[in-house]
Amino acid sequence: MTHLSSLIDQAATACAQAKRGVALTGAGISVESGIPPFRGKGGLWEKIDPMKYAHIDALEADPEEVWRMLFMGIGELLRHAAPNAGHTGLRRLEELGLLQTVITQNVDGLHQKAGSQDVIEFHGSHAVLRCMRCPQRYDWQAVPLTMIPPLCACGAYLRPDVIMFGEPIDVGLLQRSQMLAAQCEVMLVVGTSATVQPAAYLPVIAKRNGACIIEINPEPTELTHHISDITLLGPAGKVMDELVARVAKLR
Ligand code: OAD
């Protein structure tokens, strides 16, 4: 048995025994769906400077530039993306009664497309547009992008309902996520560099409350040596497939 295979066995045993499992996911889980991550080689932040285009100050100063440089490109990528084995594996763990909630930093909606029932969109959703002035929200698909930025019925600009740098996380979502982290017995941390707060702190909360932290990522991260109990070094789709198959055998 290879080292990875024996670690997947350990992870499967921990998952199969958990009454309350939670997943924290990041951009890496959607890489096999054709969506590039933010950091590292080929990452979005290599092509554009996040402080110039992904900060709330940039959006408020020049919404048209941010729409053209950031939102239009992401919208196009997400339009055709389909869930991969990483997403469907988490849905399967939920069906088996082992995973309560997916907390995702992703704005791509792929966990919901895969059928996961309880998804916390920690950084919002790119599928929803909201007005920069009034509380109105629209489905991205229902808004013709003939004019950039598109306009709300009230005449103000619309923006995707995502968290930009410099903006706070919704307090209700943050509190629920922290509570889930504190109560879970297993936390699966899949495809995140764990560098952006406050999401990156959720595995620390889980660990302090006695959870087993299982990390799935082709590369070691900030969590690997100090927080993760089991690190499965590999792409999310391939590793999740194997993990779920072994968990199912233990049930
Ligand atoms: P990052 O781009 O920081 O990290 C992606 C992680 O995915 C890295 O650790 C990669 O090693 C890993 N990875 C790459 N391919 C993978 C694969 N096939 N399977 C599994 N993992 C893989 O993305 P996040 O951690 O999600 O926030 O970034 C967090 C936040 O930073 C994002 O939500 C976004 C960004 O700025 C905002 O925009 C507010």
mmCIF file of C-alpha atoms and ligand atoms in Angstrom:
data_model
loop_
_atom_site.group_PDB
_atom_site.id
_atom_site.type_symbol
_atom_site.label_atom_id
_atom_site.label_comp_id
_atom_site.label_asym_id
_atom_site.label_seq_id
_atom_site.Cartn_x
_atom_site.Cartn_y
_atom_site.Cartn_z
ATOM 1 C CA MET A 1 0.000 0.000 0.000
ATOM 2 C CA THR A 2 1.354 3.458 -0.911
ATOM 3 C CA HIS A 3 1.711 6.187 1.688
ATOM 4 C CA LEU A 4 -1.194 8.168 0.128
ATOM 5 C CA SER A 5 -3.402 5.096 0.049
ATOM 6 C CA SER A 6 -2.850 4.387 3.737
ATOM 7 C CA LEU A 7 -3.554 8.045 4.587
ATOM 8 C CA ILE A 8 -6.806 7.860 2.582
ATOM 9 C CA ASP A 9 -7.742 4.807 4.682
ATOM 10 C CA GLN A 10 -7.151 6.794 7.891
ATOM 11 C CA ALA A 11 -9.193 9.698 6.522
ATOM 12 C CA ALA A 12 -12.018 7.353 5.481
ATOM 13 C CA THR A 13 -12.162 5.863 8.983
ATOM 14 C CA ALA A 14 -12.351 9.339 10.549
ATOM 15 C CA CYS A 15 -15.073 10.457 8.082
ATOM 16 C CA ALA A 16 -17.136 7.283 8.536
ATOM 17 C CA GLN A 17 -17.188 7.774 12.331
ATOM 18 C CA ALA A 18 -18.112 11.448 12.227
ATOM 19 C CA LYS A 19 -21.612 12.471 13.177
ATOM 20 C CA ARG A 20 -20.895 16.070 12.300
ATOM 21 C CA GLY A 21 -18.605 16.639 9.345
ATOM 22 C CA VAL A 22 -18.001 20.002 7.728
ATOM 23 C CA ALA A 23 -16.062 20.897 4.574
ATOM 24 C CA LEU A 24 -14.190 24.126 3.887
ATOM 25 C CA THR A 25 -13.442 24.503 0.192
ATOM 26 C CA GLY A 26 -11.457 26.929 -1.932
ATOM 27 C CA ALA A 27 -10.601 27.631 -5.542
ATOM 28 C CA GLY A 28 -8.587 24.398 -5.890
ATOM 29 C CA ILE A 29 -11.696 22.211 -5.800
ATOM 30 C CA SER A 30 -12.891 23.887 -9.015
ATOM 31 C CA VAL A 31 -9.574 23.642 -10.884
ATOM 32 C CA GLU A 32 -10.642 20.313 -12.422
ATOM 33 C CA SER A 33 -13.784 22.118 -13.640
ATOM 34 C CA GLY A 34 -11.546 24.448 -15.670
ATOM 35 C CA ILE A 35 -11.608 27.426 -13.287
ATOM 36 C CA PRO A 36 -8.105 28.661 -12.436
ATOM 37 C CA PRO A 37 -7.201 29.395 -8.781
ATOM 38 C CA PHE A 38 -6.172 32.841 -7.511
ATOM 39 C CA ARG A 39 -2.636 32.162 -6.281
ATOM 40 C CA GLY A 40 0.273 30.214 -7.672
ATOM 41 C CA LYS A 41 1.213 29.377 -11.248
ATOM 42 C CA GLY A 42 -1.563 30.245 -13.723
ATOM 43 C CA GLY A 43 -3.556 31.908 -10.918
ATOM 44 C CA LEU A 44 -5.799 34.907 -11.554
ATOM 45 C CA TRP A 45 -3.779 37.187 -9.278
ATOM 46 C CA GLU A 46 -0.724 36.537 -11.494
ATOM 47 C CA LYS A 47 -2.592 38.177 -14.380
ATOM 48 C CA ILE A 48 -4.298 41.007 -12.546
ATOM 49 C CA ASP A 49 -3.398 42.887 -9.380
ATOM 50 C CA PRO A 50 -6.119 42.145 -6.787
ATOM 51 C CA MET A 51 -5.536 45.446 -4.969
ATOM 52 C CA LYS A 52 -6.119 47.283 -8.266
ATOM 53 C CA TYR A 53 -9.213 45.385 -9.393
ATOM 54 C CA ALA A 54 -10.616 43.228 -6.567
ATOM 55 C CA HIS A 55 -10.703 45.810 -3.769
ATOM 56 C CA ILE A 56 -13.917 47.616 -2.863
ATOM 57 C CA ASP A 57 -12.114 50.970 -3.261
ATOM 58 C CA ALA A 58 -11.313 50.078 -6.890
ATOM 59 C CA LEU A 59 -14.937 49.164 -7.592
ATOM 60 C CA GLU A 60 -16.226 52.367 -6.055
ATOM 61 C CA ALA A 61 -13.653 54.501 -7.892
ATOM 62 C CA ASP A 62 -14.110 52.957 -11.340
ATOM 63 C CA PRO A 63 -16.878 50.328 -11.630
ATOM 64 C CA GLU A 64 -16.559 50.075 -15.405
ATOM 65 C CA GLU A 65 -12.856 49.185 -15.218
ATOM 66 C CA VAL A 66 -13.488 46.491 -12.549
ATOM 67 C CA TRP A 67 -16.355 45.032 -14.586
ATOM 68 C CA ARG A 68 -14.144 44.831 -17.682
ATOM 69 C CA MET A 69 -10.985 43.600 -15.951
ATOM 70 C CA LEU A 70 -12.509 41.183 -13.416
ATOM 71 C CA PHE A 71 -16.240 40.488 -13.413
ATOM 72 C CA MET A 72 -16.758 39.860 -17.156
ATOM 73 C CA GLY A 73 -13.916 37.321 -17.340
ATOM 74 C CA ILE A 74 -15.063 35.419 -14.240
ATOM 75 C CA GLY A 75 -18.674 35.463 -15.497
ATOM 76 C CA GLU A 76 -17.608 33.919 -18.803
ATOM 77 C CA LEU A 77 -15.548 31.190 -17.062
ATOM 78 C CA LEU A 78 -18.369 30.249 -14.716
ATOM 79 C CA ARG A 79 -21.069 30.180 -17.388
ATOM 80 C CA HIS A 80 -19.813 26.878 -18.805
ATOM 81 C CA ALA A 81 -18.325 25.258 -15.701
ATOM 82 C CA ALA A 82 -19.680 21.946 -14.422
ATOM 83 C CA PRO A 83 -19.011 20.243 -11.084
ATOM 84 C CA ASN A 84 -16.240 17.634 -10.915
ATOM 85 C CA ALA A 85 -15.620 14.593 -8.714
ATOM 86 C CA GLY A 86 -14.477 16.856 -5.846
ATOM 87 C CA HIS A 87 -17.893 18.520 -5.682
ATOM 88 C CA THR A 88 -19.884 15.319 -6.240
ATOM 89 C CA GLY A 89 -17.791 13.507 -3.622
ATOM 90 C CA LEU A 90 -18.814 16.063 -0.981
ATOM 91 C CA ARG A 91 -22.457 15.711 -2.022
ATOM 92 C CA ARG A 92 -22.102 11.924 -1.622
ATOM 93 C CA LEU A 93 -20.714 12.354 1.919
ATOM 94 C CA GLU A 94 -23.743 14.522 2.695
ATOM 95 C CA GLU A 95 -26.067 11.798 1.333
ATOM 96 C CA LEU A 96 -24.302 9.260 3.549
ATOM 97 C CA GLY A 97 -25.153 11.472 6.531
ATOM 98 C CA LEU A 98 -21.504 12.256 7.267
ATOM 99 C CA LEU A 99 -21.249 15.823 6.062
ATOM 100 C CA GLN A 100 -23.495 18.523 7.441
ATOM 101 C CA THR A 101 -22.435 21.640 5.557
ATOM 102 C CA VAL A 102 -20.037 22.841 2.876
ATOM 103 C CA ILE A 103 -18.522 26.222 3.670
ATOM 104 C CA THR A 104 -17.063 27.481 0.418
ATOM 105 C CA GLN A 105 -14.931 30.491 -0.397
ATOM 106 C CA ASN A 106 -15.863 29.966 -4.043
ATOM 107 C CA VAL A 107 -18.414 32.100 -5.849
ATOM 108 C CA ASP A 108 -18.987 29.613 -8.697
ATOM 109 C CA GLY A 109 -22.109 27.803 -7.423
ATOM 110 C CA LEU A 110 -20.640 24.386 -8.301
ATOM 111 C CA HIS A 111 -21.415 22.766 -4.925
ATOM 112 C CA GLN A 112 -25.099 23.571 -5.418
ATOM 113 C CA LYS A 113 -24.927 22.358 -9.037
ATOM 114 C CA ALA A 114 -23.473 19.091 -7.711
ATOM 115 C CA GLY A 115 -26.482 18.753 -5.404
ATOM 116 C CA SER A 116 -25.079 19.708 -1.985
ATOM 117 C CA GLN A 117 -28.019 20.879 0.115
ATOM 118 C CA ASP A 118 -26.389 23.039 2.761
ATOM 119 C CA VAL A 119 -23.783 25.362 1.267
ATOM 120 C CA ILE A 120 -22.508 28.503 2.955
ATOM 121 C CA GLU A 121 -21.205 30.876 0.289
ATOM 122 C CA PHE A 122 -18.702 32.612 2.538
ATOM 123 C CA HIS A 123 -17.547 35.052 -0.175
ATOM 124 C CA GLY A 124 -20.931 35.403 -1.876
ATOM 125 C CA SER A 125 -22.133 34.344 -5.300
ATOM 126 C CA HIS A 126 -21.192 35.488 -8.765
ATOM 127 C CA ALA A 127 -24.570 34.304 -10.078
ATOM 128 C CA VAL A 128 -26.341 37.143 -8.289
ATOM 129 C CA LEU A 129 -26.056 40.840 -9.109
ATOM 130 C CA ARG A 130 -26.924 43.428 -6.506
ATOM 131 C CA CYS A 131 -27.471 47.129 -6.697
ATOM 132 C CA MET A 132 -24.711 49.410 -5.414
ATOM 133 C CA ARG A 133 -27.376 51.758 -4.028
ATOM 134 C CA CYS A 134 -30.642 49.970 -3.180
ATOM 135 C CA PRO A 135 -31.350 46.436 -1.801
ATOM 136 C CA GLN A 136 -32.447 45.038 -5.211
ATOM 137 C CA ARG A 137 -30.902 41.739 -6.378
ATOM 138 C CA TYR A 138 -31.032 40.075 -9.815
ATOM 139 C CA ASP A 139 -30.089 36.737 -11.302
ATOM 140 C CA TRP A 140 -26.938 37.351 -13.430
ATOM 141 C CA GLN A 141 -28.487 35.329 -16.305
ATOM 142 C CA ALA A 142 -31.569 37.543 -16.347
ATOM 143 C CA VAL A 143 -29.637 40.795 -16.809
ATOM 144 C CA PRO A 144 -28.659 41.701 -20.378
ATOM 145 C CA LEU A 145 -25.038 42.809 -20.353
ATOM 146 C CA THR A 146 -25.522 45.222 -23.227
ATOM 147 C CA MET A 147 -24.227 48.026 -21.035
ATOM 148 C CA ILE A 148 -21.237 47.634 -18.681
ATOM 149 C CA PRO A 149 -21.788 48.056 -15.770
ATOM 150 C CA PRO A 150 -25.434 46.998 -16.053
ATOM 151 C CA LEU A 151 -27.991 49.180 -14.326
ATOM 152 C CA CYS A 152 -30.530 48.510 -11.599
ATOM 153 C CA ALA A 153 -34.142 49.636 -12.126
ATOM 154 C CA CYS A 154 -33.284 52.513 -9.749
ATOM 155 C CA GLY A 155 -30.610 53.705 -12.175
ATOM 156 C CA ALA A 156 -27.533 52.814 -10.069
ATOM 157 C CA TYR A 157 -24.823 50.351 -11.101
ATOM 158 C CA LEU A 158 -25.097 46.627 -10.398
ATOM 159 C CA ARG A 159 -22.228 44.502 -9.098
ATOM 160 C CA PRO A 160 -21.835 40.764 -8.428
ATOM 161 C CA ASP A 161 -22.896 39.775 -4.914
ATOM 162 C CA VAL A 162 -19.363 38.751 -3.958
ATOM 163 C CA ILE A 163 -17.066 39.881 -1.164
ATOM 164 C CA MET A 164 -14.264 42.090 -2.409
ATOM 165 C CA PHE A 165 -11.061 42.840 -0.506
ATOM 166 C CA GLY A 166 -11.800 45.459 2.126
ATOM 167 C CA GLU A 167 -15.392 44.263 2.655
ATOM 168 C CA PRO A 168 -16.653 42.377 5.714
ATOM 169 C CA ILE A 169 -18.128 38.884 5.672
ATOM 170 C CA ASP A 170 -21.873 38.768 6.408
ATOM 171 C CA VAL A 171 -22.076 38.499 10.206
ATOM 172 C CA GLY A 172 -24.751 35.764 10.158
ATOM 173 C CA LEU A 173 -22.716 33.575 7.780
ATOM 174 C CA LEU A 174 -19.552 34.168 9.770
ATOM 175 C CA GLN A 175 -21.193 33.235 13.067
ATOM 176 C CA ARG A 176 -22.843 30.111 11.633
ATOM 177 C CA SER A 177 -19.543 29.028 10.042
ATOM 178 C CA GLN A 178 -17.635 29.541 13.289
ATOM 179 C CA MET A 179 -20.275 27.579 15.205
ATOM 180 C CA LEU A 180 -20.144 24.698 12.706
ATOM 181 C CA ALA A 181 -16.345 24.714 12.903
ATOM 182 C CA ALA A 182 -16.470 24.577 16.705
ATOM 183 C CA GLN A 183 -18.954 21.682 16.729
ATOM 184 C CA CYS A 184 -17.693 19.407 13.939
ATOM 185 C CA GLU A 185 -15.779 16.194 14.543
ATOM 186 C CA VAL A 186 -14.148 16.169 11.115
ATOM 187 C CA MET A 187 -13.295 19.105 8.892
ATOM 188 C CA LEU A 188 -12.348 18.418 5.285
ATOM 189 C CA VAL A 189 -10.273 21.320 3.967
ATOM 190 C CA VAL A 190 -10.234 21.013 0.195
ATOM 191 C CA GLY A 191 -8.360 23.141 -2.346
ATOM 192 C CA THR A 192 -7.626 26.249 -0.331
ATOM 193 C CA SER A 193 -4.286 27.933 0.283
ATOM 194 C CA ALA A 194 -5.750 28.996 3.668
ATOM 195 C CA THR A 195 -4.229 32.452 3.371
ATOM 196 C CA VAL A 196 -7.343 34.642 3.415
ATOM 197 C CA GLN A 197 -8.980 35.513 6.735
ATOM 198 C CA PRO A 198 -11.429 34.946 8.307
ATOM 199 C CA ALA A 199 -12.033 31.709 6.304
ATOM 200 C CA ALA A 200 -8.515 30.432 7.015
ATOM 201 C CA TYR A 201 -9.215 30.564 10.755
ATOM 202 C CA LEU A 202 -12.126 28.076 10.588
ATOM 203 C CA PRO A 203 -9.842 24.986 10.597
ATOM 204 C CA VAL A 204 -8.019 26.467 13.608
ATOM 205 C CA ILE A 205 -11.338 26.788 15.482
ATOM 206 C CA ALA A 206 -12.227 23.202 14.517
ATOM 207 C CA LYS A 207 -8.839 21.878 15.637
ATOM 208 C CA ARG A 208 -9.009 23.705 19.008
ATOM 209 C CA ASN A 209 -12.381 22.055 19.602
ATOM 210 C CA GLY A 210 -11.020 18.586 18.968
ATOM 211 C CA ALA A 211 -11.909 17.982 15.299
ATOM 212 C CA CYS A 212 -9.786 15.860 12.992
ATOM 213 C CA ILE A 213 -8.585 18.091 10.137
ATOM 214 C CA ILE A 214 -8.251 16.329 6.783
ATOM 215 C CA GLU A 215 -6.638 18.408 4.068
ATOM 216 C CA ILE A 216 -6.854 17.641 0.335
ATOM 217 C CA ASN A 217 -4.513 19.668 -1.861
ATOM 218 C CA PRO A 218 -1.715 18.826 -4.335
ATOM 219 C CA GLU A 219 0.571 21.228 -2.419
ATOM 220 C CA PRO A 220 1.283 21.716 1.289
ATOM 221 C CA THR A 221 -0.352 24.876 2.726
ATOM 222 C CA GLU A 222 -0.189 27.115 5.789
ATOM 223 C CA LEU A 223 -2.218 24.462 7.634
ATOM 224 C CA THR A 224 -0.332 21.338 6.649
ATOM 225 C CA HIS A 225 2.285 21.116 9.385
ATOM 226 C CA HIS A 226 0.543 22.750 12.352
ATOM 227 C CA ILE A 227 -3.185 22.200 11.944
ATOM 228 C CA SER A 228 -3.922 19.295 9.590
ATOM 229 C CA ASP A 229 -4.042 15.806 11.110
ATOM 230 C CA ILE A 230 -4.132 14.014 7.770
ATOM 231 C CA THR A 231 -2.884 15.611 4.542
ATOM 232 C CA LEU A 232 -3.860 13.928 1.280
ATOM 233 C CA LEU A 233 -1.524 15.398 -1.312
ATOM 234 C CA GLY A 234 -3.319 15.209 -4.650
ATOM 235 C CA PRO A 235 -5.989 16.800 -6.839
ATOM 236 C CA ALA A 236 -9.421 17.096 -5.204
ATOM 237 C CA GLY A 237 -11.365 15.052 -7.782
ATOM 238 C CA LYS A 238 -9.080 12.034 -7.756
ATOM 239 C CA VAL A 239 -8.588 11.989 -3.979
ATOM 240 C CA MET A 240 -12.283 12.569 -3.155
ATOM 241 C CA ASP A 241 -13.307 9.726 -5.479
ATOM 242 C CA GLU A 242 -11.040 7.323 -3.633
ATOM 243 C CA LEU A 243 -11.963 8.663 -0.207
ATOM 244 C CA VAL A 244 -15.711 8.415 -0.811
ATOM 245 C CA ALA A 245 -15.402 4.878 -2.223
ATOM 246 C CA ARG A 246 -13.613 3.752 0.959
ATOM 247 C CA VAL A 247 -16.009 5.611 3.278
ATOM 248 C CA ALA A 248 -18.970 3.936 1.534
ATOM 249 C CA LYS A 249 -17.428 0.495 2.192
ATOM 250 C CA LEU A 250 -17.116 1.295 5.903
ATOM 251 C CA ARG A 251 -20.794 2.293 6.231
HETATM 252 P P1 OAD B 1 -6.029 30.054 -3.771
HETATM 253 O O1 OAD B 1 -5.864 30.361 -5.203
HETATM 254 O O2 OAD B 1 -5.357 30.932 -2.777
HETATM 255 O O3 OAD B 1 -5.526 28.570 -3.470
HETATM 256 C C1 OAD B 1 -5.923 27.491 -4.266
HETATM 257 C C2 OAD B 1 -5.400 26.228 -3.648
HETATM 258 O O4 OAD B 1 -5.872 25.141 -4.442
HETATM 259 C C3 OAD B 1 -3.874 26.110 -3.586
HETATM 260 O O5 OAD B 1 -3.481 25.699 -2.281
HETATM 261 C C4 OAD B 1 -3.558 25.012 -4.618
HETATM 262 O O6 OAD B 1 -2.426 24.226 -4.246
HETATM 263 C C5 OAD B 1 -4.830 24.192 -4.580
HETATM 264 N N1 OAD B 1 -5.114 23.395 -5.791
HETATM 265 C C6 OAD B 1 -4.714 23.582 -7.068
HETATM 266 N N2 OAD B 1 -5.202 22.635 -7.867
HETATM 267 C C7 OAD B 1 -5.946 21.806 -7.086
HETATM 268 C C8 OAD B 1 -6.715 20.614 -7.319
HETATM 269 N N3 OAD B 1 -6.835 20.073 -8.534
HETATM 270 N N4 OAD B 1 -7.334 20.055 -6.260
HETATM 271 C C9 OAD B 1 -7.228 20.579 -5.014
HETATM 272 N N5 OAD B 1 -6.515 21.695 -4.739
HETATM 273 C C10 OAD B 1 -5.884 22.300 -5.758
HETATM 274 O O7 OAD B 1 -7.614 29.951 -3.506
HETATM 275 P P2 OAD B 1 -8.421 30.115 -2.151
HETATM 276 O O8 OAD B 1 -7.707 29.500 -1.012
HETATM 277 O O9 OAD B 1 -9.806 29.683 -2.431
HETATM 278 O O10 OAD B 1 -11.281 35.756 -2.125
HETATM 279 O O11 OAD B 1 -8.393 31.683 -1.985
HETATM 280 C C11 OAD B 1 -9.116 32.276 -0.949
HETATM 281 C C12 OAD B 1 -9.686 33.580 -1.389
HETATM 282 O O12 OAD B 1 -8.658 34.393 -1.954
HETATM 283 C C13 OAD B 1 -10.698 33.494 -2.507
HETATM 284 O O13 OAD B 1 -11.993 33.159 -2.065
HETATM 285 C C14 OAD B 1 -10.661 34.877 -3.070
HETATM 286 C C15 OAD B 1 -9.173 35.061 -3.118
HETATM 287 O O14 OAD B 1 -8.705 36.354 -3.106
HETATM 288 C C16 OAD B 1 -11.854 36.874 -2.525
HETATM 289 O O15 OAD B 1 -11.885 37.206 -3.690
HETATM 290 C C17 OAD B 1 -12.450 37.689 -1.408
#
